[in-house]
C-alpha positions as a printed NumPy array, in Angstrom:
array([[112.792, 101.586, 106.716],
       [110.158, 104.491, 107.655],
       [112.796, 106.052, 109.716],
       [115.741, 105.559, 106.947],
       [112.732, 107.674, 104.42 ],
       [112.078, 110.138, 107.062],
       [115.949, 111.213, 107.312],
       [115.804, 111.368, 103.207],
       [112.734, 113.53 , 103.302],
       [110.504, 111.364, 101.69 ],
       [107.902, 110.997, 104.043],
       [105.123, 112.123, 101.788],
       [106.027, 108.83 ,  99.614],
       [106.671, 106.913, 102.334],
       [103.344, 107.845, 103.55 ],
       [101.63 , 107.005, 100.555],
       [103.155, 103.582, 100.113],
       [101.656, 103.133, 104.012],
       [ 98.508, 103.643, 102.567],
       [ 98.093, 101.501,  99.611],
       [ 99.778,  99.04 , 101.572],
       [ 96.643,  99.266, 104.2  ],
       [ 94.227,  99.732, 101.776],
       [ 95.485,  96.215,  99.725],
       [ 95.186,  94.519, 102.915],
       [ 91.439,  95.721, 103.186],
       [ 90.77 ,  94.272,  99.769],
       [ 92.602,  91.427, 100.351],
       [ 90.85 ,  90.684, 103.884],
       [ 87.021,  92.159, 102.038],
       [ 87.615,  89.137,  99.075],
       [ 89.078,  86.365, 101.308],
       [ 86.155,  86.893, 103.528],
       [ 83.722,  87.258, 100.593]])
């Protein structure tokens, strides 16, 4: 899918999506072990 948004030219979004993505997980990981 990255790849497919890189040939598009929509890495910036596809970049940001990365990030909120990683930064959910954090959350996610911070409550469950909280």
């Amino acid at each position: 899918i990255i790849q497919e948004l890189t040939k598009q030219e929509l890495t910036p979004t596809a970049t940001v999506i990365a990030m909120l993505s990683l930064l959910g997980l954090f959350f996610y990981l911070r409550l469950a072990y909280h």
